[in-house]
XYZ file of C-alpha atoms in Angstrom:
625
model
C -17.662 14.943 9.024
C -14.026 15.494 10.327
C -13.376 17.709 7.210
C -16.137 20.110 9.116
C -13.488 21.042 11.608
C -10.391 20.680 9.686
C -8.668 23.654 10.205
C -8.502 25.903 6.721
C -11.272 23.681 4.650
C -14.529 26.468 3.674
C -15.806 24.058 1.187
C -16.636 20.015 1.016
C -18.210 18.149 -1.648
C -19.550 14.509 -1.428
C -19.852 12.755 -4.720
C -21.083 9.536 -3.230
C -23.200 6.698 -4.281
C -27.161 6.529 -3.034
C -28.045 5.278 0.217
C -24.331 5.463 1.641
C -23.179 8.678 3.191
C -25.224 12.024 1.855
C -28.255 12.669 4.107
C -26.155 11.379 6.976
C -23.292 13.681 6.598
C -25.656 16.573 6.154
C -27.866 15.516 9.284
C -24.644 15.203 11.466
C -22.910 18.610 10.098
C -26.384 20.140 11.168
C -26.263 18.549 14.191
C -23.611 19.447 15.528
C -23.509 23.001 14.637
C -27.083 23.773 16.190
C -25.499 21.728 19.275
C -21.807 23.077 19.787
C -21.099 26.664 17.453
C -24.625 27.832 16.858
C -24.887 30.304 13.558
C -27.421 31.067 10.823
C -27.780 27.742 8.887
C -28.968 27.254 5.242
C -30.497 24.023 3.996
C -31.357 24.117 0.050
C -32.845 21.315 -2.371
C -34.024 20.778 -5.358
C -37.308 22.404 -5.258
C -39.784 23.384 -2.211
C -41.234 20.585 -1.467
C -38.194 18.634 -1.293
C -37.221 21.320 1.563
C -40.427 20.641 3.150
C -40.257 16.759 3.262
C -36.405 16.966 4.263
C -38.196 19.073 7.521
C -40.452 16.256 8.271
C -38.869 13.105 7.331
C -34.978 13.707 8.081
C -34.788 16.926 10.375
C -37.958 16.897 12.343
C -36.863 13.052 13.386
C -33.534 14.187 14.497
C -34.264 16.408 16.642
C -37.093 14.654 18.261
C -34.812 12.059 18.954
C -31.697 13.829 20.217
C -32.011 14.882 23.725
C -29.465 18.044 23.686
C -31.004 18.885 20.360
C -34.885 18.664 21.489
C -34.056 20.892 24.653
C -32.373 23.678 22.285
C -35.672 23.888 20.394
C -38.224 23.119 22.934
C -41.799 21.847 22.191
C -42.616 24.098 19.629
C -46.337 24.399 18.734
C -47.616 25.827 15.135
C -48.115 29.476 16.583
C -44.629 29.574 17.390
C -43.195 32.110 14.537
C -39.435 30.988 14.947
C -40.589 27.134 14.603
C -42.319 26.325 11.215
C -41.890 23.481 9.158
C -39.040 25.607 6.672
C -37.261 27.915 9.815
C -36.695 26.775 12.749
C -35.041 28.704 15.486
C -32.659 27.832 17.834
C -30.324 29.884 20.394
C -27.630 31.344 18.723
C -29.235 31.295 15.401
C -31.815 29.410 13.100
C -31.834 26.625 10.057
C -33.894 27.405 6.906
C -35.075 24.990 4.490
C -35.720 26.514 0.701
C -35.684 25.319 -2.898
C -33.182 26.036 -5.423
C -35.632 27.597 -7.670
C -36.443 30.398 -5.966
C -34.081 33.219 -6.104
C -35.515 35.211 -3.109
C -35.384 32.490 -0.903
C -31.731 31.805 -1.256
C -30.738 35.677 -1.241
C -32.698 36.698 1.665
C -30.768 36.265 5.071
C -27.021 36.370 5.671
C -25.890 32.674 6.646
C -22.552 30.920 7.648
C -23.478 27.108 7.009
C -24.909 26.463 3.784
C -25.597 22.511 3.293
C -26.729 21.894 -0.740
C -27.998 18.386 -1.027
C -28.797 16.618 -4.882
C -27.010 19.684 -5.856
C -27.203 18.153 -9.763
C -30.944 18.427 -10.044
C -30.702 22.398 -9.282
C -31.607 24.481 -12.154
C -29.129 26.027 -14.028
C -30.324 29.517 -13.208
C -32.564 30.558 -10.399
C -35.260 32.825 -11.852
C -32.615 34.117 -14.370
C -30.475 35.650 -11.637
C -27.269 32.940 -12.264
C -26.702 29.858 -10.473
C -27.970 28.801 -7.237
C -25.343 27.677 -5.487
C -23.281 31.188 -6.026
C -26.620 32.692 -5.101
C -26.439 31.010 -1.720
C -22.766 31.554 -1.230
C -22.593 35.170 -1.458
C -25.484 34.924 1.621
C -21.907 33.922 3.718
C -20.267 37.210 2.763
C -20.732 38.084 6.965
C -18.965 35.225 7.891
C -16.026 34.827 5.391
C -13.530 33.699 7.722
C -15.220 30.754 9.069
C -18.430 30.257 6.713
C -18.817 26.217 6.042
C -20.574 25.497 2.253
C -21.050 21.291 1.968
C -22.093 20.004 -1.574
C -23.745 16.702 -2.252
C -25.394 14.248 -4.365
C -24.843 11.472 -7.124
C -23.263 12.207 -10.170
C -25.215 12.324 -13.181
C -24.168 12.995 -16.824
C -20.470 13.611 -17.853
C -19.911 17.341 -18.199
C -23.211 18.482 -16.994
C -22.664 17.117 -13.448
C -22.747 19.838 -10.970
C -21.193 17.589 -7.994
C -18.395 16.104 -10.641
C -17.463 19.665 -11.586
C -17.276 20.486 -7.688
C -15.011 17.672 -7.006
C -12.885 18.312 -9.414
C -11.873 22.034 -8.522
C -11.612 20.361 -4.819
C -8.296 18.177 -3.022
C -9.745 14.771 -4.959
C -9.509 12.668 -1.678
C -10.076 9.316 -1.836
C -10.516 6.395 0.653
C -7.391 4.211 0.825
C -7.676 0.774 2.371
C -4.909 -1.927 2.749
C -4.867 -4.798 1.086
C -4.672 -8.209 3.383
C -2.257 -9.899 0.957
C 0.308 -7.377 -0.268
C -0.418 -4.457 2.671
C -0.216 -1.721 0.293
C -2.973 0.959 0.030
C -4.823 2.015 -2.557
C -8.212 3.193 -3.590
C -11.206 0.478 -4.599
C -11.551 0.707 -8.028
C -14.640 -0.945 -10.453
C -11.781 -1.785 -12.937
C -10.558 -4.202 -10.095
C -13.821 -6.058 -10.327
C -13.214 -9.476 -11.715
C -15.934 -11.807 -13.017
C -15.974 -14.577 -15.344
C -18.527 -15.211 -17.704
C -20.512 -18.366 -19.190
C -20.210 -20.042 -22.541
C -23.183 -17.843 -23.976
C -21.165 -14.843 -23.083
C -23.364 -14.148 -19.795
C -21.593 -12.898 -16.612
C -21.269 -14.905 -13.463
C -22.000 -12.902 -10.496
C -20.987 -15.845 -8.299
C -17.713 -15.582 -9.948
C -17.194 -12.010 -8.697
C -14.026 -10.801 -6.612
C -12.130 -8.134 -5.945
C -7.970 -8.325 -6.881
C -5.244 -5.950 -5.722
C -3.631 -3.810 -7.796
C -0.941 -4.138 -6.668
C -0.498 -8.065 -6.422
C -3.511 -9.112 -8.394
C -5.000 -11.488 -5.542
C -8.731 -11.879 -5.480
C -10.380 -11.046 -2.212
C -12.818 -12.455 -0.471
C -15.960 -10.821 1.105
C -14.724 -11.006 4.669
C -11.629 -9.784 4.021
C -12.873 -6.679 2.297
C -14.887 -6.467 4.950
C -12.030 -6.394 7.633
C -10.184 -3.785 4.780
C -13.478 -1.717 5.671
C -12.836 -0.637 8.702
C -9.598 1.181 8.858
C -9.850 3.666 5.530
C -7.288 6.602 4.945
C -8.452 9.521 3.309
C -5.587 11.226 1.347
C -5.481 13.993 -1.162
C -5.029 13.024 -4.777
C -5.301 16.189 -6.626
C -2.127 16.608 -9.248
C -0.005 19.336 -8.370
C 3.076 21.301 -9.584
C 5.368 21.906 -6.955
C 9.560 22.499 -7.390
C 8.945 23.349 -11.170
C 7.456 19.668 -12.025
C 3.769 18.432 -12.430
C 3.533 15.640 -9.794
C 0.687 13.018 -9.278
C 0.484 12.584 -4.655
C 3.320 9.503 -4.132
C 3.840 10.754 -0.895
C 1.046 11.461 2.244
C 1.833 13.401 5.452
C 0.454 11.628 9.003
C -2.811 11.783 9.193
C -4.509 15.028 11.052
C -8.076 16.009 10.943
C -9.078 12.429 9.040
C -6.744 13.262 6.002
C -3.540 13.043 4.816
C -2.222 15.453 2.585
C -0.117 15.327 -0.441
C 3.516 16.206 0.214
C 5.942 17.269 -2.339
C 8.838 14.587 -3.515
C 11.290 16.678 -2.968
C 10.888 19.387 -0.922
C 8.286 17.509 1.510
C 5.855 20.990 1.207
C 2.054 20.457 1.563
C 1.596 21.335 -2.042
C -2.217 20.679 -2.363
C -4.374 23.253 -0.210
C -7.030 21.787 1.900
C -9.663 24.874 1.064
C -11.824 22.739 -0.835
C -12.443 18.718 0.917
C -13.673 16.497 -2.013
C -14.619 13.081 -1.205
C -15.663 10.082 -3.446
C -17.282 7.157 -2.297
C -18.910 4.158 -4.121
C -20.583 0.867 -3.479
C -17.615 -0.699 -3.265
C -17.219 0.909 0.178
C -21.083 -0.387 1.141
C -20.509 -2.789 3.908
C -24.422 -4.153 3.482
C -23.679 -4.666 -0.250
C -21.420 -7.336 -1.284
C -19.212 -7.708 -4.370
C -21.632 -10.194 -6.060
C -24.281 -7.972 -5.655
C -22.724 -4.890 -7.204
C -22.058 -7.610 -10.188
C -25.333 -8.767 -10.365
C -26.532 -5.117 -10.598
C -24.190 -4.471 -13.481
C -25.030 -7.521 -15.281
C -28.836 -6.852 -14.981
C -28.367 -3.133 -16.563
C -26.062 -4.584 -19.386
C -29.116 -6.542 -20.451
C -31.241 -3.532 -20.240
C -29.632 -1.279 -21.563
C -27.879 2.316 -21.667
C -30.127 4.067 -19.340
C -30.215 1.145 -16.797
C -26.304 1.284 -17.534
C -26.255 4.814 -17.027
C -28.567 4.221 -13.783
C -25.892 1.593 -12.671
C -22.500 4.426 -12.743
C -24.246 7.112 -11.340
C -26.161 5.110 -7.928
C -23.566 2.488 -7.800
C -20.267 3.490 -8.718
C -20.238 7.200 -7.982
C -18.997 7.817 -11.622
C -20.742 10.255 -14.292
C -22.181 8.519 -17.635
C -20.827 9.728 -20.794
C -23.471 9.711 -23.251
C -23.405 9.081 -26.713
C -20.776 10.924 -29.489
C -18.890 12.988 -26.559
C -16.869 15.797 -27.536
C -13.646 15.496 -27.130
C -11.838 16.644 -23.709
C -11.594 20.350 -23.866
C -8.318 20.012 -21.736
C -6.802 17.506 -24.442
C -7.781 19.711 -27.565
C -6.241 22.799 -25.801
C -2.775 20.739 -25.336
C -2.794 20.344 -29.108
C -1.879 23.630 -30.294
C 0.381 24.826 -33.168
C 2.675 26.872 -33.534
C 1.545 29.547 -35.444
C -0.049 32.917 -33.873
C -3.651 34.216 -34.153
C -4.591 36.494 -37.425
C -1.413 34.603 -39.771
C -2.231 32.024 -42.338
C -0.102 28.552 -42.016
C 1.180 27.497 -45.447
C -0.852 24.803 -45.961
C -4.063 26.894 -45.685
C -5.385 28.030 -49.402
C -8.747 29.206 -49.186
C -10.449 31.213 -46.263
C -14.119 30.840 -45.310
C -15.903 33.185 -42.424
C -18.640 32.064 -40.092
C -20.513 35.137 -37.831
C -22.621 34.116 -35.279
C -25.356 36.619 -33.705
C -26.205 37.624 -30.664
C -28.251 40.824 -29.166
C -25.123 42.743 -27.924
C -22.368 41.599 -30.376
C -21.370 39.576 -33.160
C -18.819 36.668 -32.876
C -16.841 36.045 -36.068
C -14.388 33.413 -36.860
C -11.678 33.281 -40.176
C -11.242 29.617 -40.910
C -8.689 28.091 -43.310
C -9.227 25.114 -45.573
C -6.495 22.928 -47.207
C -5.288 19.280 -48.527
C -6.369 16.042 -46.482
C -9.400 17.495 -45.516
C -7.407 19.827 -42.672
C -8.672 22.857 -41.575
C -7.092 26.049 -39.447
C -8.603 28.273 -37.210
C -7.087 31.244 -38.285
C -8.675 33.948 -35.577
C -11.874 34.694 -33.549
C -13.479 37.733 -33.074
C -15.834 39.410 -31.142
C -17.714 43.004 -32.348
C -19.360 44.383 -29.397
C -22.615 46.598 -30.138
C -26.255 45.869 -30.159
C -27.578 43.810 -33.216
C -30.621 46.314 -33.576
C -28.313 49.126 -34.602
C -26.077 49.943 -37.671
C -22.135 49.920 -35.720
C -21.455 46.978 -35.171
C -23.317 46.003 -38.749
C -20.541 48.747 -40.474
C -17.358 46.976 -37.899
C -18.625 43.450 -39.221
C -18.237 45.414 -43.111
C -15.316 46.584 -42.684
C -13.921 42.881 -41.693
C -15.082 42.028 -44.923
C -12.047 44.526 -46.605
C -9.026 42.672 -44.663
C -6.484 40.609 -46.035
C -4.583 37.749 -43.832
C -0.977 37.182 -44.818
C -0.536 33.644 -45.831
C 3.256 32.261 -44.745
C 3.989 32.380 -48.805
C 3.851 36.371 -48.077
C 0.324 36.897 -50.495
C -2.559 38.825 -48.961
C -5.610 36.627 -48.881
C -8.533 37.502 -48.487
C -12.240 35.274 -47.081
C -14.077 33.796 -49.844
C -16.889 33.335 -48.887
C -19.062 34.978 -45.246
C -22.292 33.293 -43.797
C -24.276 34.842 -41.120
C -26.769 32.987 -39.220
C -29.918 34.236 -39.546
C -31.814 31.923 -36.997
C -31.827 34.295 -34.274
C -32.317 37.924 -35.649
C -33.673 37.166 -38.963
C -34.830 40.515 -39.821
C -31.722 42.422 -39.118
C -29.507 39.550 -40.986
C -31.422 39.531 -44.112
C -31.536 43.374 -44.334
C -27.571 43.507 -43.802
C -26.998 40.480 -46.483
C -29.165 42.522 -49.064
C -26.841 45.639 -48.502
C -24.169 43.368 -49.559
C -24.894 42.708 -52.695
C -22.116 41.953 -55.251
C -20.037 40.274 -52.383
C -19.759 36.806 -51.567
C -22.027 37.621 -48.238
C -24.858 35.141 -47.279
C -27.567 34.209 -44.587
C -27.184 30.694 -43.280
C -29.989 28.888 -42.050
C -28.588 26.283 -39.777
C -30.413 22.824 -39.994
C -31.340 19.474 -38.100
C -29.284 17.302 -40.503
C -26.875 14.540 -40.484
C -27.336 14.312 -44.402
C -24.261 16.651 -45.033
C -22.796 20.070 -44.159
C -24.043 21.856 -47.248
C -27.985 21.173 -48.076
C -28.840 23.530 -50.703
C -29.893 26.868 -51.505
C -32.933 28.345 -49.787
C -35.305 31.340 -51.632
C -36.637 34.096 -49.735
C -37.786 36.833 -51.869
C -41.160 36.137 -53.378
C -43.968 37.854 -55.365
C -47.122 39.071 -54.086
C -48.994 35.733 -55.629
C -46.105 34.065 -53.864
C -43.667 32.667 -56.291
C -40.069 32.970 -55.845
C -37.884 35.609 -56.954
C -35.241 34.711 -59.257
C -33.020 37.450 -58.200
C -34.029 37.372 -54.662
C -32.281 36.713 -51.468
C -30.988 33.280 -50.699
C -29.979 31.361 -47.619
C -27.154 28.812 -46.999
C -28.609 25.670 -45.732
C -26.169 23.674 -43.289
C -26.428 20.133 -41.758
C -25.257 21.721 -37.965
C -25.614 18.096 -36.797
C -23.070 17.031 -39.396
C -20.933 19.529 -38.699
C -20.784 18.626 -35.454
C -20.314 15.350 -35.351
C -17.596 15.671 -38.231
C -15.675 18.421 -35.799
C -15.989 16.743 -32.656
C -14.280 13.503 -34.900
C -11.538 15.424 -36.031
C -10.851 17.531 -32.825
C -10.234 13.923 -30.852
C -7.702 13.134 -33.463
C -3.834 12.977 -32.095
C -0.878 15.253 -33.319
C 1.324 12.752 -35.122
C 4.861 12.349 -33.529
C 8.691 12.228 -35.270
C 7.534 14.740 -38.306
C 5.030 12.237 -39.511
C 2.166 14.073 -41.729
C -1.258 15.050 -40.138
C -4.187 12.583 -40.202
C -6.741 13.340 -42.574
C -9.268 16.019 -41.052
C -6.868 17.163 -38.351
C -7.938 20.780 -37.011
C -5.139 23.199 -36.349
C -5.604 25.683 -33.763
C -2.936 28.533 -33.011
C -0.643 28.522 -29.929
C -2.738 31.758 -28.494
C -5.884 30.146 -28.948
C -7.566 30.827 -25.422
C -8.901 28.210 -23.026
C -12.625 29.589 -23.592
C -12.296 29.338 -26.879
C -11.699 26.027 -27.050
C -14.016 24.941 -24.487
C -16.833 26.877 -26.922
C -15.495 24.641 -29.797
C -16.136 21.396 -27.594
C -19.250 23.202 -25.973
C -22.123 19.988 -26.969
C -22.732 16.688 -26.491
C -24.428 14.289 -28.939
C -27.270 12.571 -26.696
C -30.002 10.165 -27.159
C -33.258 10.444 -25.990
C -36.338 7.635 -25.807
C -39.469 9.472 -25.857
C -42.974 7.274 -26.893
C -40.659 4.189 -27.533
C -38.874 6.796 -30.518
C -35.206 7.186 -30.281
C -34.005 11.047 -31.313
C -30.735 12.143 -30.865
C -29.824 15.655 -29.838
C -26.554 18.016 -29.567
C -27.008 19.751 -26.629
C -24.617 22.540 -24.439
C -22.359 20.914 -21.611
C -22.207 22.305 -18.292
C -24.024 25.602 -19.896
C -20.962 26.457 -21.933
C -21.057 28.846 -24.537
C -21.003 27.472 -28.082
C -20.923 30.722 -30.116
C -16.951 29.492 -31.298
C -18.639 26.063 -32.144
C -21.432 28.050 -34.502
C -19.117 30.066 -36.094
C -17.040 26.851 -37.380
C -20.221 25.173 -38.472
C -21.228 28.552 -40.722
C -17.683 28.320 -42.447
C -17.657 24.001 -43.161
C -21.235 24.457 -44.563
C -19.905 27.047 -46.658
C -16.617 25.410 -48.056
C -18.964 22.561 -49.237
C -20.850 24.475 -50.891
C -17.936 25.531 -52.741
C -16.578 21.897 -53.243
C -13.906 21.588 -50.653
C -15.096 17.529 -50.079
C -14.901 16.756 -54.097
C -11.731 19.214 -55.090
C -9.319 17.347 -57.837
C -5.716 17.877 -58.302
C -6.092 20.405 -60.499
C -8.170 22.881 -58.447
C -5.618 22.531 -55.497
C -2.660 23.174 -57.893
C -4.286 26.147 -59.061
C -4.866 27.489 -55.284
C -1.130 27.057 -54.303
C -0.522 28.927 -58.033
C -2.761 31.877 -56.605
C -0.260 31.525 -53.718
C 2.821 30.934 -55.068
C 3.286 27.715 -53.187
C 5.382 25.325 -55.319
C 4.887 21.199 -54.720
C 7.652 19.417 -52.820
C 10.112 17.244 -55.343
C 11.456 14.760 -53.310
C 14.755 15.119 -52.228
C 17.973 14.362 -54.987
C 15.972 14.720 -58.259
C 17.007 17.259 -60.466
C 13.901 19.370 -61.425
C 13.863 18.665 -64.619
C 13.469 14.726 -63.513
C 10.308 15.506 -61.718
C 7.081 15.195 -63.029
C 4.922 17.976 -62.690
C 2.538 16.902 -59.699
C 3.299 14.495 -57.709
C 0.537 11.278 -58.119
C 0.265 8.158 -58.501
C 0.213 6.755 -61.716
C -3.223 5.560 -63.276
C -4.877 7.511 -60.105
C -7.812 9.936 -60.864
C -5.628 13.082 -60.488
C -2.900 11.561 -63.305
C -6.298 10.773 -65.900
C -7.318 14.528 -64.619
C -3.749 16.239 -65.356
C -3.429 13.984 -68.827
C -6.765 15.477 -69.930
C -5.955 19.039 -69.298
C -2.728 18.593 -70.729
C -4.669 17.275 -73.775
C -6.693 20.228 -73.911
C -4.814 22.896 -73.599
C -2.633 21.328 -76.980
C -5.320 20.675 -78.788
C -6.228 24.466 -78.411
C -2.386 25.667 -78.912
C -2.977 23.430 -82.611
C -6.203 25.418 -83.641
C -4.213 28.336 -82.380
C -1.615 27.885 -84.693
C -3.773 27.049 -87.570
């Protein structure tokens, strides 16, 4: 509530457990607005009549039972046009209660305080017109020097959390307390949480206790207690400040209920205050003890994820990551290589393109396939034009002439292009059947863990309905394994010291932009229980994009269809041949020492190499003869 009249702060955001701080911070923000700097005031929720009931049951009540606040509205009576149960006037200005569904509502008045409350059950669009939130915030445009916008709610799912996304773009304060053994401060953490557990393997609530981090001795109740009630807030918000990243070591004295980060060496206030973020969990509940918090985590263990998931986002203010996550977009983006956007690395030997369609452009991505199951992303591309027209059709054609330079110094040029054809259908299969003679095909991206490529599909058909021989064909690819193979191989680390790459690693170049990469992470693998059935489901995060994400799926269906899983020896040797790319010979052999591919002996490759070696004498002897 201080951080409503810290000087400089136009945003805070509450991520807070239920039935701790939320409605109360809200109430008293209103409160004291209508009371002391009266302005236009915007309350928004969920849906209508979640603005209707926070009227009667939290707003109503408040100002029936406040005396300055009851004479600033008087005894309104239902004829009264500035007093109805969603705006309510006041002198100086008025408060207006309205769902987050409704577009019109949230754009219709200009406002100064705008209080968002369960802010991660708003739709992601209101009526289509973007989201509401930003809606509501451009309402403030009047009063842009000392507007007031205050976020809150529970956290829900990990990267579809409106309020976790808020806090993170905010200071990150947290509540410090001291500790009664060690007196240092720090932050209560669930990881601090110590319990011990029975010879069946079942926790002990009664055993529960909090220990320091600092000196590792368990607390008891009272003394958290005691901790309770003096609490620091301070930022904690990495910074870079004096040419080096920095994590806040060091606070300034505490003004307006914070204290900010100060740099180690030049002492600057080097995270802005713009933007108040505040987290808050059960463990700060003074009316719920340590052993209950256990007991509540122990119960949902036994029930299950949901009742798990239930458990993070009410109790511990945390989101719940669920099921096969994709891997940190921020992590994956730190993992570049070194090579540059449209060149070919040497260890790529065969290209494979993936074009994914949308009504004003089409998004196309060159990938590169190689040894140990690695793969490159050689460039994306996006061909502005509308799909129902023949441009950006002929600029997607002409992609289809280019050569990429491989590091060797050949031209190479994509084997093999797939187009999906989920979308626009008509306008995919027409341009695929202009193709004809080059390796140009529709995909038809399936529902399928089974594998990446899942046959060939026939279009074309007789009147009487049988198949055409000659006809069209589609590409049928697993999406879901595709996915979940990607989203496996993007979390895998760069080796250190010159070590090779693990198997599957995925190369992305050094001027690889951070959209891009967030589109390549872009879903989620997540499980749903509908009718006692258990389906699981890739779906978007946060709304991203995923057009990158399609594009990469298109061109790993299509290298298994070609046989990039089951390749031999033989068929890699004769890609780097195409190349010029000679094996390594380890170091201090003279060549004529080393055999010619470099296997183990007895392994499938040696029997492969033997056996072509075999053949090709046998047909030098009849040759000969």
């Amino acid at each position: 509530m201080l951080a409503a009249t810290e000087p400089g702060v136009a945003t805070i955001t509450l991520m807070a457990c239920t039935q701790l701080l939320k409605t109360t911070v809200i109430e008293n923000i209103l409160g004291r607005f209508i009371h002391i700097d009266p302005c236009p005031i915007l309350v928004v929720q969920p849906k209508d009549d979640a603005a209707e009931t926070f009227s009667k049951d939290r707003l109503a009540p408040m100002i029936r039972d406040t005396k300055v606040l009851r004479d600033l509205f008087g005894d309104a009576k239902a004829t009264d046009a500035g007093a109805t149960l969603t705006h309510k006037q006041f002198p100086g200005g008025h408060v207006t209660l309205v769902g987050s569904n409704s577009p019109t509502n949230l754009a219709m008045r200009p406002i100064r305080l705008l209080c968002c409350d369960e802010i991660d059950k708003y739709p992601l669009s209101a009526g289509g017109e973007g989201p509401p939130i930003d809606l509501a915030e451009e309402r403030q445009a009047e009063f842009k020097t000392n507007s007031l916008s205050v976020r809150a709610c529970s956290p829900t799912v990990t990267g579809r959390s409106a309020i976790e996304a808020s806090y993170d773009e905010s200071d990150q304060r947290k509540a410090f307390v001291r500790c009664p053994h060690c007196e240092d401060w720090h932050p209560l953490e669930w990881e601090q949480v110590r319990f011990d557990k029975d010879e069946g393997g079942k926790i002990r609530a009664e055993s529960a206790r909090y220990e320091c981090v600092g000196c590792d001795k368990p607390w008891t109740e009272s003394q958290r207690l005691v901790a309770l009630r003096k609490i620091e807030w301070r930022q904690t918000r990495a910074f870079t400040c004096c040419g080096e990243n920095q994590v806040p070591e060091r606070w300034a004295p505490e003004a307006h209920g914070v204290r900010r980060a100060l740099c180690l060496h030049c002492g600057a206030m080097a995270v802005p205050n713009d933007h108040a973020g505040f987290v808050a969990s059960k463990l700060y509940a003074p009316k719920q003890t340590i052993r209950e918090t256990v007991a509540k985590f122990a119960r949902a263990l036994r029930r299950g994820p949901e009742a798990l998931r239930t458990f993070f986002n009410t109790q511990l203010a945390r989101t719940w990551k669920e099921g096969a996550d994709a891997p940190d977009w921020q992590d994956v983006y730190t993992r570049r290589d070194s090579y540059l956007a449209g060149t070919v690395s040497r260890g790529v030997l065969i290209l494979f393109g993936g074009v994914d369609v949308q009504k004003d452009r089409l998004e196309v991505s060159v990938w590169g396939f190689g040894r140990n199951r690695e793969r490159w992303l050689i460039e994306h591309r996006v061909l502005p034009g509308d799909t129902n027209r023949a441009p950006v059709w002929k600029d997607l054609e002409a992609m289809f002439g280019e050569t990429w330079e491989h590091e060797s110094g050949a031209d190479m040029t994509v084997r093999d292009w797939g187009i999906d054809s989920s979308g626009f259908t008509a306008e995919v299969y027409a341009f695929v059947r202009s193709q004809a003679g080059r390796p140009v095909h529709a995909v038809d991206g399936q529902d399928s863990y089974a594998a990446a490529f899942l046959g060939v599909g026939a279009k074309d058909a007789t009147p009487a309905g049988k198949k055409l021989r000659r006809g069209l064909k589609t590409i049928r690819v697993g999406a879901s394994f595709a996915k979940q193979e990607l989203m496996g191989c993007l979390a895998l680390q760069r080796p250190s010291d010159g070590k090779p790459y693990p198997a599957g690693f995925v190369h992305l170049p050094r001027d690889v932009t951070e959209d891009q990469v967030k589109q390549l992470t872009a879903e989620e693998l997540v499980t749903h229980v509908t009718r006692g059935r258990t389906r699981r489901e890739w779906v978007p995060i946060g709304g991203r994009r995923n057009e990158v994400l399609d594009c990469a799926n298109y061109a790993r269906g299509l290298a298994a269809m070609r046989g990039w899983d089951r390749w031999r020896e033989t068929h890699w040797r004769e890609l780097e041949g195409a190349l010029g790319i000679e094996r390594d010979r380890p170091a201090g052999l003279p060549e004529a020492s080393v055999p010619e591919a470099v296997v183990a002996a007895g392994s499938l490759a040696a029997r492969n190499l033997q056996r072509a070696s075999a053949k090709r004498s046998r047909v030098r002897s009849r040759t000969t003869r």
